[in-house]
PDB file of C-alpha atoms and ligand atoms in Angstrom:
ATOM      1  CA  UNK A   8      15.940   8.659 -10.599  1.00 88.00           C
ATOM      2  CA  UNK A   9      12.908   8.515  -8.458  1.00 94.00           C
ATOM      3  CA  UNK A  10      11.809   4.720  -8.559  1.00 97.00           C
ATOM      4  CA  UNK A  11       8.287   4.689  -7.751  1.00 98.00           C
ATOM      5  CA  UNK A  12       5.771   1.679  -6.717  1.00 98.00           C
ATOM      6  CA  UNK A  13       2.122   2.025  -7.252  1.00 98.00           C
ATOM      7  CA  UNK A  14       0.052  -0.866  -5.787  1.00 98.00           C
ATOM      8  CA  UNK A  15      -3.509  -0.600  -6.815  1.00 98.00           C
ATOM      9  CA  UNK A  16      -5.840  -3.073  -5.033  1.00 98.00           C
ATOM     10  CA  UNK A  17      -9.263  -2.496  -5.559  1.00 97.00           C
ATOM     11  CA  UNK A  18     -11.757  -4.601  -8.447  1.00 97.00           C
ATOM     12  CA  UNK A  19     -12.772  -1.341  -9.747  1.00 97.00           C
ATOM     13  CA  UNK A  20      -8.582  -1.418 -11.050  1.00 94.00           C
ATOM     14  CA  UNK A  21      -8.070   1.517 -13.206  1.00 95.00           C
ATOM     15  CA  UNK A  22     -11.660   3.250 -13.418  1.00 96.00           C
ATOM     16  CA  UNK A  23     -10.600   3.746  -9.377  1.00 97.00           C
ATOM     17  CA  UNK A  24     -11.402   7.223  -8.211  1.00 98.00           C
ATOM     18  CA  UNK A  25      -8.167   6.663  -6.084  1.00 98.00           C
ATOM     19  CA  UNK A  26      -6.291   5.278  -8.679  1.00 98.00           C
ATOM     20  CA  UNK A  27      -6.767   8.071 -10.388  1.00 98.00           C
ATOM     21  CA  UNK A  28      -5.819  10.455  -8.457  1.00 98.00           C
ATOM     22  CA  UNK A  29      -2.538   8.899  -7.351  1.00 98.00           C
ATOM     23  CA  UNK A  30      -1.332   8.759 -11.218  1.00 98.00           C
ATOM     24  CA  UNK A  31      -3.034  12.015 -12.052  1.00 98.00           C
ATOM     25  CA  UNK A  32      -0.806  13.403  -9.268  1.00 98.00           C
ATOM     26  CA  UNK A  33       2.301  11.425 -10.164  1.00 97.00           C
ATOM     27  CA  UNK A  34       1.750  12.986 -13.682  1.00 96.00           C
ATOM     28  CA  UNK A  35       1.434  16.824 -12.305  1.00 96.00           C
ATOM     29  CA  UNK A  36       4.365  16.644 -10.237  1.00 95.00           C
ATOM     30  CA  UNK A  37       6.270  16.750 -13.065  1.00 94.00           C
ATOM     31  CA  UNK A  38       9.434  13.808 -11.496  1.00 92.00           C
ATOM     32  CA  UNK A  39      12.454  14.225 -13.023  1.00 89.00           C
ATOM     33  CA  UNK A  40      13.622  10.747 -14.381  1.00 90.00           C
ATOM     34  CA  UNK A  41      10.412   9.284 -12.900  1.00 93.00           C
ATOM     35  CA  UNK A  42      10.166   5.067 -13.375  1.00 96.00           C
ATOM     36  CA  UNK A  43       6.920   3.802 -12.377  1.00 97.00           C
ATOM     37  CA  UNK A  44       6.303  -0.168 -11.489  1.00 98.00           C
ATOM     38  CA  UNK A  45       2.399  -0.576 -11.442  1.00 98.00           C
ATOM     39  CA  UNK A  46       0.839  -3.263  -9.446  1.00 98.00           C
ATOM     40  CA  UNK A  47      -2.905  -4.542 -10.038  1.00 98.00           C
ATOM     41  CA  UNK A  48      -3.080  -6.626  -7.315  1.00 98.00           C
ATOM     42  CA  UNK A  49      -6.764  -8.003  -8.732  1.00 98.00           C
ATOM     43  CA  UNK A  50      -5.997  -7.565 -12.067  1.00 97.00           C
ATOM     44  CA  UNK A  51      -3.115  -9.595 -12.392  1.00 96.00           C
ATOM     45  CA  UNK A  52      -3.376 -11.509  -8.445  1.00 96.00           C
ATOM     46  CA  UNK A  53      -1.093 -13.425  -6.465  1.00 97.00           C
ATOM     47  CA  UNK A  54      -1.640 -16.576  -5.565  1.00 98.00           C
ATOM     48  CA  UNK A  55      -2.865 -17.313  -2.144  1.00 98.00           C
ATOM     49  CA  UNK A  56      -1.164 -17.980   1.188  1.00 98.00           C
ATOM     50  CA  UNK A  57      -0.048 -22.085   0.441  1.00 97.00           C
ATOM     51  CA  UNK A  58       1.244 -24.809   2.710  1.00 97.00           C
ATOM     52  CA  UNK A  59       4.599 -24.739   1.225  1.00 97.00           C
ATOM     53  CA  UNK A  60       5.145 -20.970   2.150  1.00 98.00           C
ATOM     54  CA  UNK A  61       3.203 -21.451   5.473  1.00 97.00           C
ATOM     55  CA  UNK A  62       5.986 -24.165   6.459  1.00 97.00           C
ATOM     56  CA  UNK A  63       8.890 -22.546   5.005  1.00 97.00           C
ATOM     57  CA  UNK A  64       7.831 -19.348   6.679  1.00 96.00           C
ATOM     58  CA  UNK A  65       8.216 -20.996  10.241  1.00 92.00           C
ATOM     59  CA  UNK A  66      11.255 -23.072   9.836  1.00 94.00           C
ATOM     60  CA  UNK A  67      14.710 -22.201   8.888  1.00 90.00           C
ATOM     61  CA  UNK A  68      14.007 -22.511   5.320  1.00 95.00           C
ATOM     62  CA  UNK A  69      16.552 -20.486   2.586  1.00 95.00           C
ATOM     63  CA  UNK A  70      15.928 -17.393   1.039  1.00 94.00           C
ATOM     64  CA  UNK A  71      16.052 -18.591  -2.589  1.00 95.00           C
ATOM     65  CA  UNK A  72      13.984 -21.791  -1.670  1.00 97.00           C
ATOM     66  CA  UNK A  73      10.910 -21.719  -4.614  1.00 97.00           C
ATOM     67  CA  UNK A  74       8.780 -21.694  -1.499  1.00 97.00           C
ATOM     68  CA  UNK A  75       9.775 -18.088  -0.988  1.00 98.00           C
ATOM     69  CA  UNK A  76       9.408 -17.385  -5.060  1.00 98.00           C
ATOM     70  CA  UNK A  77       6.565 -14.763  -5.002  1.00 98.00           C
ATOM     71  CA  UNK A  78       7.476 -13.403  -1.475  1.00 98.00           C
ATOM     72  CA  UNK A  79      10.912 -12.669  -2.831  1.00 98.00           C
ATOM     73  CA  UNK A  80       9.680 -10.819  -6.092  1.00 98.00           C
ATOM     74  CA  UNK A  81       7.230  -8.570  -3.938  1.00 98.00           C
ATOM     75  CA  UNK A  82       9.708  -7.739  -1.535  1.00 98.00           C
ATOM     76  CA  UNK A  83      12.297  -6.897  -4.017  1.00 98.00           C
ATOM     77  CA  UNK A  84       9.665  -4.925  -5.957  1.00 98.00           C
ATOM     78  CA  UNK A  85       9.311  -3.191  -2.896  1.00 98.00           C
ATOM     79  CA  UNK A  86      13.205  -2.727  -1.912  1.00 98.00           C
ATOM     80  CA  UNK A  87      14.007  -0.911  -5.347  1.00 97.00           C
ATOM     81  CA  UNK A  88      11.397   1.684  -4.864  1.00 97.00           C
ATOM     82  CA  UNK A  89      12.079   5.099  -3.713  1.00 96.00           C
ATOM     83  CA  UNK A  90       8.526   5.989  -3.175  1.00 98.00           C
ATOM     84  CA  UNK A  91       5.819   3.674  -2.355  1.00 98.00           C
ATOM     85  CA  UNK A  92       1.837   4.648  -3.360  1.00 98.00           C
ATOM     86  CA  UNK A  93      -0.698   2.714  -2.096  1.00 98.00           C
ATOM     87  CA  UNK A  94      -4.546   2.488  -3.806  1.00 98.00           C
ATOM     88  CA  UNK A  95      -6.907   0.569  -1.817  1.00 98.00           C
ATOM     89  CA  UNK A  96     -10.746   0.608  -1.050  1.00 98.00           C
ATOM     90  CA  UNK A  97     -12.516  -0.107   2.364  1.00 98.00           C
ATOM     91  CA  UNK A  98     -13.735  -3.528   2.374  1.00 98.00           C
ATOM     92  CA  UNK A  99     -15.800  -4.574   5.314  1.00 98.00           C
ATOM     93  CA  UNK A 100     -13.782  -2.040   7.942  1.00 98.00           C
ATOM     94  CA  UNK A 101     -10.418  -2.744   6.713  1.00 98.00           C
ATOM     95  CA  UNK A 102      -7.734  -3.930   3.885  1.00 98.00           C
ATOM     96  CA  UNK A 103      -9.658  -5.479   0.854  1.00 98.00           C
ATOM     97  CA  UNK A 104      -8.430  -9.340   0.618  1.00 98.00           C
ATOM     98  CA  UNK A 105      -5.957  -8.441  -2.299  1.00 98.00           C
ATOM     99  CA  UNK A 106      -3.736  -6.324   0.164  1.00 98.00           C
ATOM    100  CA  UNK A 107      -3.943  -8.490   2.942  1.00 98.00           C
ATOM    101  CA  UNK A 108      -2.148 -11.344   0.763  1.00 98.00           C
ATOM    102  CA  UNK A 109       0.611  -8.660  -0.724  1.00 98.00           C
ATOM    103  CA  UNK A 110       1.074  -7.613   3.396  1.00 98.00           C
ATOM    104  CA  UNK A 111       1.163 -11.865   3.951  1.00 98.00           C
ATOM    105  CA  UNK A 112       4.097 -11.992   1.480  1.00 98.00           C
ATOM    106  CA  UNK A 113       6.037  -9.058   2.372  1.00 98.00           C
ATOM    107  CA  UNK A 114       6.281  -9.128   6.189  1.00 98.00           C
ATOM    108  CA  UNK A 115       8.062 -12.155   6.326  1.00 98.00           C
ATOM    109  CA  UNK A 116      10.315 -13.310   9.451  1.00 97.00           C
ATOM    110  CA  UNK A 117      14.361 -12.888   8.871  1.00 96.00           C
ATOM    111  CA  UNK A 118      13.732 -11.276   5.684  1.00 97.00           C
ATOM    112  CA  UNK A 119      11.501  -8.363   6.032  1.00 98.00           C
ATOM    113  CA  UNK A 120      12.000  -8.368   9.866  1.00 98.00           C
ATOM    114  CA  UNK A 121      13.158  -9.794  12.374  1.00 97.00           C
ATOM    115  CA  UNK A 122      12.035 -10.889  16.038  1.00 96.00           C
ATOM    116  CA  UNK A 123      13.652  -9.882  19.023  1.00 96.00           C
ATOM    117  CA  UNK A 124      12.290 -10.087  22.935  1.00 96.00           C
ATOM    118  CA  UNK A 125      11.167  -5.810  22.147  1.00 93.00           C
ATOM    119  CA  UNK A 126       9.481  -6.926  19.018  1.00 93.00           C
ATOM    120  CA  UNK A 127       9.536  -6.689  15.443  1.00 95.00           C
ATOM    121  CA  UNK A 128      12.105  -4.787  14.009  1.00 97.00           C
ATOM    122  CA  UNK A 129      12.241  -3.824  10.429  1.00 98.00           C
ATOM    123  CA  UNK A 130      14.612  -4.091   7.712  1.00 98.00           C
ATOM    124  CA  UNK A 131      13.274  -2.173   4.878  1.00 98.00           C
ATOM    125  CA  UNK A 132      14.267   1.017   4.536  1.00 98.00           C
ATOM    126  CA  UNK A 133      11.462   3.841   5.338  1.00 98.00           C
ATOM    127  CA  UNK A 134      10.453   5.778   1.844  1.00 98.00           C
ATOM    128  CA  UNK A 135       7.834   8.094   1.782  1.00 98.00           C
ATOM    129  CA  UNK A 136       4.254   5.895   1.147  1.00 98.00           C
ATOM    130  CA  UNK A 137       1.472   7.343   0.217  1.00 98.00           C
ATOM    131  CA  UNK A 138      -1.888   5.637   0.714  1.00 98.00           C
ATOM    132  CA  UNK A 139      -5.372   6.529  -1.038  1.00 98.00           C
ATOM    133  CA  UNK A 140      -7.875   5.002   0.722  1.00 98.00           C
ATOM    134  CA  UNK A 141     -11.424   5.232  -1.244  1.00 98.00           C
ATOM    135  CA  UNK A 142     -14.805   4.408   0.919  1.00 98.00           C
ATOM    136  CA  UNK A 143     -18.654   4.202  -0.145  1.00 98.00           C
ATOM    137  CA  UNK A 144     -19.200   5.729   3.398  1.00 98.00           C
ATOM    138  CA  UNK A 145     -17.387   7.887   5.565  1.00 97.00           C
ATOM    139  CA  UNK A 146     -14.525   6.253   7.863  1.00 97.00           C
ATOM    140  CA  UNK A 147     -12.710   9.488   9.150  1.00 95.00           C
ATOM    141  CA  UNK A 148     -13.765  12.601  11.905  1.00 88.00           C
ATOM    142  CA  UNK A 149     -17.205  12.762  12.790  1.00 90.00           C
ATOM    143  CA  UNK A 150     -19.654  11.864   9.652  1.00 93.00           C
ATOM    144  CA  UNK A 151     -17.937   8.117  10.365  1.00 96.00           C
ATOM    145  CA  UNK A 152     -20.395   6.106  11.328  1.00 95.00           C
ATOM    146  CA  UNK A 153     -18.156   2.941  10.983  1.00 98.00           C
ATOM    147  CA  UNK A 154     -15.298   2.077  12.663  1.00 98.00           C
ATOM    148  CA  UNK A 155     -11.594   2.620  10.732  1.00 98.00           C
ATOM    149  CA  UNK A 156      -9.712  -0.362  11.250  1.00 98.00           C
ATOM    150  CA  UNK A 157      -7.765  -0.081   8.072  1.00 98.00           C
ATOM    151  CA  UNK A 158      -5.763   2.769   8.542  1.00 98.00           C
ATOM    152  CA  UNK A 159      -4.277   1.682  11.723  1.00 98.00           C
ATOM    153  CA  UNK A 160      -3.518  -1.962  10.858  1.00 98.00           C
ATOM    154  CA  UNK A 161      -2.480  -0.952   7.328  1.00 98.00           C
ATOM    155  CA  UNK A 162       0.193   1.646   9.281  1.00 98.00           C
ATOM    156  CA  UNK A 163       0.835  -0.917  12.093  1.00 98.00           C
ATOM    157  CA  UNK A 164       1.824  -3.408   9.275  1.00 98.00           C
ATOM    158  CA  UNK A 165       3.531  -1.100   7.152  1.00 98.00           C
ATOM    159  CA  UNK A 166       5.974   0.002  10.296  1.00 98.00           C
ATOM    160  CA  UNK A 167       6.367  -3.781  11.605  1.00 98.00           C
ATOM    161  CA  UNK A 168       8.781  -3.974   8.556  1.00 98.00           C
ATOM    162  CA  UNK A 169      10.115  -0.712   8.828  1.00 98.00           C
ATOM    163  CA  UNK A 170       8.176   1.635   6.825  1.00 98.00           C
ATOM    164  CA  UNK A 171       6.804   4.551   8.940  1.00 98.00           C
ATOM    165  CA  UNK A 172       7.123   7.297   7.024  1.00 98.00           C
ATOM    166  CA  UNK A 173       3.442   7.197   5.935  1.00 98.00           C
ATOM    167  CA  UNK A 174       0.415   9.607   4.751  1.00 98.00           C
ATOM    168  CA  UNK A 175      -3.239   8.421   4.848  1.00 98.00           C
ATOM    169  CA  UNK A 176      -5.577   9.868   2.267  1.00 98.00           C
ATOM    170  CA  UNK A 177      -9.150   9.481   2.457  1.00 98.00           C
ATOM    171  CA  UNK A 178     -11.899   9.546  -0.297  1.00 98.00           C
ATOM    172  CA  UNK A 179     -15.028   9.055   1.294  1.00 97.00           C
ATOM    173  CA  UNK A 180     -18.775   9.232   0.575  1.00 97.00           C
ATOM    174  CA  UNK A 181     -17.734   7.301  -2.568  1.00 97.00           C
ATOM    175  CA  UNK A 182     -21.397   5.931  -2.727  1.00 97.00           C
ATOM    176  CA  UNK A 183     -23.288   9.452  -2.570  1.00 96.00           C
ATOM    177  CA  UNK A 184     -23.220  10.872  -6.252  1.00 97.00           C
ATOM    178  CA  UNK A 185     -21.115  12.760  -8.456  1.00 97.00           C
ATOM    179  CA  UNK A 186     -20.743  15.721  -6.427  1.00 97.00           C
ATOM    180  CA  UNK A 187     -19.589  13.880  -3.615  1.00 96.00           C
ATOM    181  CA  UNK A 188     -16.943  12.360  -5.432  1.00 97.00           C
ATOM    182  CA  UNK A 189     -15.833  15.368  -6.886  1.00 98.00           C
ATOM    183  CA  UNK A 190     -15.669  16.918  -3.638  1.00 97.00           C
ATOM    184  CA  UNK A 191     -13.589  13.758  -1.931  1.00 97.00           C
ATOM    185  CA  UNK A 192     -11.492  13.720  -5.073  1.00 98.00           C
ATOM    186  CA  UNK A 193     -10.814  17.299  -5.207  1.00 98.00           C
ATOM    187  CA  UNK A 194      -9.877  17.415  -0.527  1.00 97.00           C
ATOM    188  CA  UNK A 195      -7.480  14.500  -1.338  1.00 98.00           C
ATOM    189  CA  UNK A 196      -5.917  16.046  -4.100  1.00 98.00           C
ATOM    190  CA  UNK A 197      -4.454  18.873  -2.397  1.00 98.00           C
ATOM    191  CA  UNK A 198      -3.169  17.185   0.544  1.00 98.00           C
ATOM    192  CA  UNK A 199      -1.682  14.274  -1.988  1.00 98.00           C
ATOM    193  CA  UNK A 200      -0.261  17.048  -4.074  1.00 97.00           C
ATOM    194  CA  UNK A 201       1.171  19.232  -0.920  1.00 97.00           C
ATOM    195  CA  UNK A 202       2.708  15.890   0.526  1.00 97.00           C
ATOM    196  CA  UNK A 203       4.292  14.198  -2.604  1.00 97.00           C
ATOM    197  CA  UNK A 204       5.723  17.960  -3.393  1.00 96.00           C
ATOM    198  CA  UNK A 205       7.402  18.364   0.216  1.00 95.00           C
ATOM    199  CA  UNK A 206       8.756  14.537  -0.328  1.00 95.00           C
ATOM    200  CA  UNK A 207      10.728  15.548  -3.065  1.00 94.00           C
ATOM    201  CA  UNK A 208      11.707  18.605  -1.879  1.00 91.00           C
ATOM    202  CA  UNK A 209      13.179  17.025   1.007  1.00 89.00           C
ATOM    203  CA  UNK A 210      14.755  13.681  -1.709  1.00 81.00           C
ATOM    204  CA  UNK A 211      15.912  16.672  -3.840  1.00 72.00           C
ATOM    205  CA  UNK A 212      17.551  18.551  -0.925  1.00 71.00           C
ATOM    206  CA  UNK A 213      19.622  15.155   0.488  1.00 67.00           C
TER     207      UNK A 213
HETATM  208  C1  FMN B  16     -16.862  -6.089  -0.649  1.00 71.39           C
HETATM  209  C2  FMN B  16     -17.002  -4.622  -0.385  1.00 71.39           C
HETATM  210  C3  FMN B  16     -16.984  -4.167   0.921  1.00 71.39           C
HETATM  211  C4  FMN B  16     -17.103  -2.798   1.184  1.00 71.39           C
HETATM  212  N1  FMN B  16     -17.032  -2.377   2.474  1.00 71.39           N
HETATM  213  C5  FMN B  16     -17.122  -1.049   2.739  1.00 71.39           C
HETATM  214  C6  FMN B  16     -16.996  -0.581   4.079  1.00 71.39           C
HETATM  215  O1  FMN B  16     -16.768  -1.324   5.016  1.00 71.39           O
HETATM  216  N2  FMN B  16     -17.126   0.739   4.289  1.00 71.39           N
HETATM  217  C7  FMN B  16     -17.360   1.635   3.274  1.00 71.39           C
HETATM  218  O2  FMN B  16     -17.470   2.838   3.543  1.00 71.39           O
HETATM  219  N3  FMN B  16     -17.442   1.225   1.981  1.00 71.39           N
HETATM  220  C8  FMN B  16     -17.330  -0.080   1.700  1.00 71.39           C
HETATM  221  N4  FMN B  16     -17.394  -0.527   0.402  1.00 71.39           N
HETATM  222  C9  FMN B  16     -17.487   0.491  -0.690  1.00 71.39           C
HETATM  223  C10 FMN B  16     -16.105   0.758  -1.287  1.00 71.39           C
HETATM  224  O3  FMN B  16     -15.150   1.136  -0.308  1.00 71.39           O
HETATM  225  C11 FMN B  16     -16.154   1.846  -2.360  1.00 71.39           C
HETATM  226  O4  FMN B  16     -17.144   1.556  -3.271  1.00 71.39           O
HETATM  227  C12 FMN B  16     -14.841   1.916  -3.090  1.00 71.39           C
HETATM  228  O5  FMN B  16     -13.862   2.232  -2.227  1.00 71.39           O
HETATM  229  C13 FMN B  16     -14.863   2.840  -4.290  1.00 71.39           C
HETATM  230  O6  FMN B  16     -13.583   3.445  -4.432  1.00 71.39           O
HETATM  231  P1  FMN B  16     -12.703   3.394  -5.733  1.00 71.39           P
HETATM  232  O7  FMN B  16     -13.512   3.952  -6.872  1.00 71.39           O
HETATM  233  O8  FMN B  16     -11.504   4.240  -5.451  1.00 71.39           O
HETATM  234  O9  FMN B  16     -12.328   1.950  -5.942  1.00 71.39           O
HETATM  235  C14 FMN B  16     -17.277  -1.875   0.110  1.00 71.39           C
HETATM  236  C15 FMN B  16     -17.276  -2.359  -1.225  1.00 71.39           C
HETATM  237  C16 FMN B  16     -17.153  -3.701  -1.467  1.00 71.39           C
HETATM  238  C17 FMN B  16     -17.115  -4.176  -2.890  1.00 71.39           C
END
């Protein structure tokens, strides 16, 4: 079975030219024994960062304390997925609000990683990720007239709990008319396509 998670975190939910594409492409690649857990992360949100979490997070508090009740289902959301996909929007340069939060709950200290005098070292176990990221401008090569600071932070964060194994996807000039959708939508979808096909070749294979 190939156990995937699909966080979607934009307001536009699922009219999303990105999430569209990501379950248009789960759908074509044909998965054997495919589950899906969907996540509208504005849809359906979590609730934000509290004091209770903020002091359990930075003292020796249990696992199963209720403080750690929606960290806990996140992360083990995230631990029983083979395959992670990622749908987000640029907002303001970087992660829309909705994402940050998820990222707030899942890196967490002793669970999620842990601290040592190199570091952060993760605990999660890598899985191919896939991330869409959809932009009204352009935020990659040289028509980027903004600076990108979601795609590093997003794969900074992503490895600081030990999942590197990670493909960008941009959809840009989201704001320019149909046929500049169609043309971002249509680039993305054959690198998505080529990259989720050689990850489960290579699942397949081992
Ligand atoms: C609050 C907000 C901030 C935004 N900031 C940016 C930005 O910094 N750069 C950019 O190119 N587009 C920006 N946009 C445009 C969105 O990225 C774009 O409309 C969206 O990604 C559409 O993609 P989707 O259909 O896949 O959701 C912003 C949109 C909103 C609502």
């Amino acid at each position: 079975m190939t156990r995937i998670l699909l966080l979607n975190s934009g307001p536009h939910s699922e009219a999303s030219h990105g999430y569209k594409l990501a379950t248009e492409t789960i759908a074509a690649a044909q998965i054997d024994n495919a589950r899906i857990i969907e996540r509208d992360l504005v849809h359906s949100p979590i609730p934000p960062i509290g004091r209770e979490y903020a002091m359990a997070i930075t003292s020796h508090t249990p696992h199963d304390d209720q403080a750690f009740a929606w960290s806990e289902r996140l992360i083990v959301e995230l631990e029983q997925s083979d395959m992670l996909f990622i749908v987000t929007p640029m907002h303001n340069f970087t992660v829309p609000a909705s994402l940050k939060l998820w990222l707030d709950y899942v890196i967490r200290i002793n669970r999620s990683f842990n601290s040592t005098p190199h570091g952060k070292v993760g605990l999660m176990q890598d899985r191919p990720t896939f991330i869409l990221v959809s932009s009204g401008g352009f935020h990659v090569g040289e028509r980027a007239k903004q600076l990108d600071f979601l795609t590093p932070y997003l794969r900074y964060a992503l490895a600081s709990i030990g999942i590197k194994d990670v493909h960008f996807f941009p959809l840009e000039g989201l704001v320019f008319g149909p046929e500049a959708v169609s043309k971002a939508v249509e680039e993305a979808r054959l690198q998505l396509s080529a990259k989720l096909s050689a990850a489960l070749a290579t699942s397949t294979a081992s």
